[in-house]
CSV table of C-alpha atoms in Angstrom, one decimal:
chain,number,residue,atom,x,y,z
A,1,MET,CA,-5.0,17.6,11.0
A,2,THR,CA,-8.6,17.0,10.0
A,3,THR,CA,-10.5,14.4,12.0
A,4,ILE,CA,-12.3,11.9,9.9
A,5,ASP,CA,-15.3,10.0,11.3
A,6,ARG,CA,-14.4,6.5,10.1
A,7,ASN,CA,-17.9,5.3,11.1
A,8,ALA,CA,-19.3,7.4,8.2
A,9,CYS,CA,-16.8,6.1,5.7
A,10,PRO,CA,-17.3,3.1,3.4
A,11,ALA,CA,-15.5,-0.2,3.7
A,12,LEU,CA,-13.7,-1.8,0.8
A,13,ILE,CA,-14.3,-5.5,0.0
A,14,LEU,CA,-12.1,-7.7,-2.1
A,15,ALA,CA,-13.4,-11.3,-2.1
A,16,PRO,CA,-13.3,-12.5,-5.7
A,17,VAL,CA,-14.4,-16.1,-5.1
A,18,GLY,CA,-18.0,-17.2,-4.5
A,19,ARG,CA,-20.5,-15.1,-2.7
A,20,ASP,CA,-18.2,-13.8,0.0
A,21,ALA,CA,-18.2,-10.2,-1.3
A,22,PRO,CA,-22.0,-9.7,-1.6
A,23,VAL,CA,-22.5,-11.4,1.8
A,24,ALA,CA,-19.9,-9.2,3.5
A,25,ALA,CA,-21.4,-6.1,1.9
A,26,ALA,CA,-24.9,-7.0,3.0
A,27,LEU,CA,-23.6,-7.6,6.6
A,28,LEU,CA,-21.8,-4.3,6.6
A,29,ARG,CA,-24.7,-2.4,5.2
A,30,GLU,CA,-27.0,-4.0,7.8
A,31,ALA,CA,-24.6,-2.7,10.5
A,32,GLY,CA,-24.8,0.8,8.9
A,33,THR,CA,-21.6,0.9,7.0
A,34,GLU,CA,-21.6,1.5,3.2
A,35,ALA,CA,-19.6,-1.1,1.3
A,36,VAL,CA,-17.8,-1.0,-2.0
A,37,ILE,CA,-17.0,-4.3,-3.7
A,38,CYS,CA,-13.7,-4.2,-5.5
A,39,ALA,CA,-13.3,-6.1,-8.7
A,40,ASP,CA,-9.6,-6.8,-8.1
A,41,LEU,CA,-6.5,-5.7,-6.2
A,42,GLU,CA,-5.9,-2.9,-8.6
A,43,HIS,CA,-9.4,-1.5,-8.0
A,44,LEU,CA,-8.9,-1.7,-4.2
A,45,SER,CA,-5.5,0.0,-4.5
A,46,ARG,CA,-7.1,2.9,-6.5
A,47,LEU,CA,-9.8,3.4,-3.8
A,48,LEU,CA,-7.5,3.4,-0.8
A,49,ASN,CA,-7.6,6.8,0.9
A,50,ASP,CA,-8.1,8.3,4.3
A,51,GLU,CA,-11.9,8.2,4.0
A,52,ILE,CA,-12.1,4.4,4.0
A,53,SER,CA,-13.2,2.7,7.3
A,54,CYS,CA,-11.6,-0.6,6.6
A,55,ALA,CA,-10.8,-3.2,4.0
A,56,VAL,CA,-12.1,-6.7,4.0
A,57,VAL,CA,-9.9,-8.9,2.0
A,58,THR,CA,-10.0,-12.7,1.6
A,59,GLU,CA,-6.8,-14.8,1.5
A,60,GLU,CA,-7.4,-16.0,-2.0
A,61,ALA,CA,-7.5,-12.4,-3.3
A,62,LEU,CA,-3.9,-12.0,-2.1
A,63,ARG,CA,-2.4,-15.4,-3.1
A,64,GLY,CA,0.2,-14.7,-5.8
A,65,ALA,CA,-0.8,-11.0,-6.1
A,66,ASP,CA,1.5,-8.1,-6.5
A,67,LEU,CA,1.0,-6.2,-3.3
A,68,LYS,CA,3.5,-3.4,-3.9
A,69,LYS,CA,0.8,-0.6,-4.4
A,70,VAL,CA,-1.2,-1.7,-1.3
A,71,ALA,CA,2.0,-2.1,0.8
A,72,ALA,CA,3.3,1.3,-0.3
A,73,TRP,CA,0.0,3.0,0.6
A,74,VAL,CA,-0.1,1.3,4.0
A,75,ALA,CA,3.6,2.3,4.7
A,76,ALA,CA,2.8,5.9,3.7
A,77,GLN,CA,-0.1,6.3,6.2
A,78,PRO,CA,0.4,8.7,9.0
A,79,GLU,CA,1.0,7.0,12.3
A,80,TRP,CA,-2.4,8.0,13.6
A,81,SER,CA,-4.1,6.5,10.6
A,82,ASP,CA,-4.0,2.7,10.7
A,83,LEU,CA,-6.5,1.4,8.3
A,84,PRO,CA,-7.8,-2.0,9.5
A,85,PHE,CA,-7.6,-4.9,7.1
């Protein structure tokens, strides 16, 4: 098992309404964490991997969305690898 330094990994942001995404990204970068703003849930799903520190997702991004890909990825994580949302 390879140990990943989550502090050195980027965060994913999915906040499609208003200025939430750029504000969250600025706050994370100010704290020393790189941030990737995702265009939609499909984009976030494609970027999910073991080298992501966390995912910041707003409620409106999930309302009515098909969460199958994200749910499958979360369910397939090893027990030691709980990605925080």
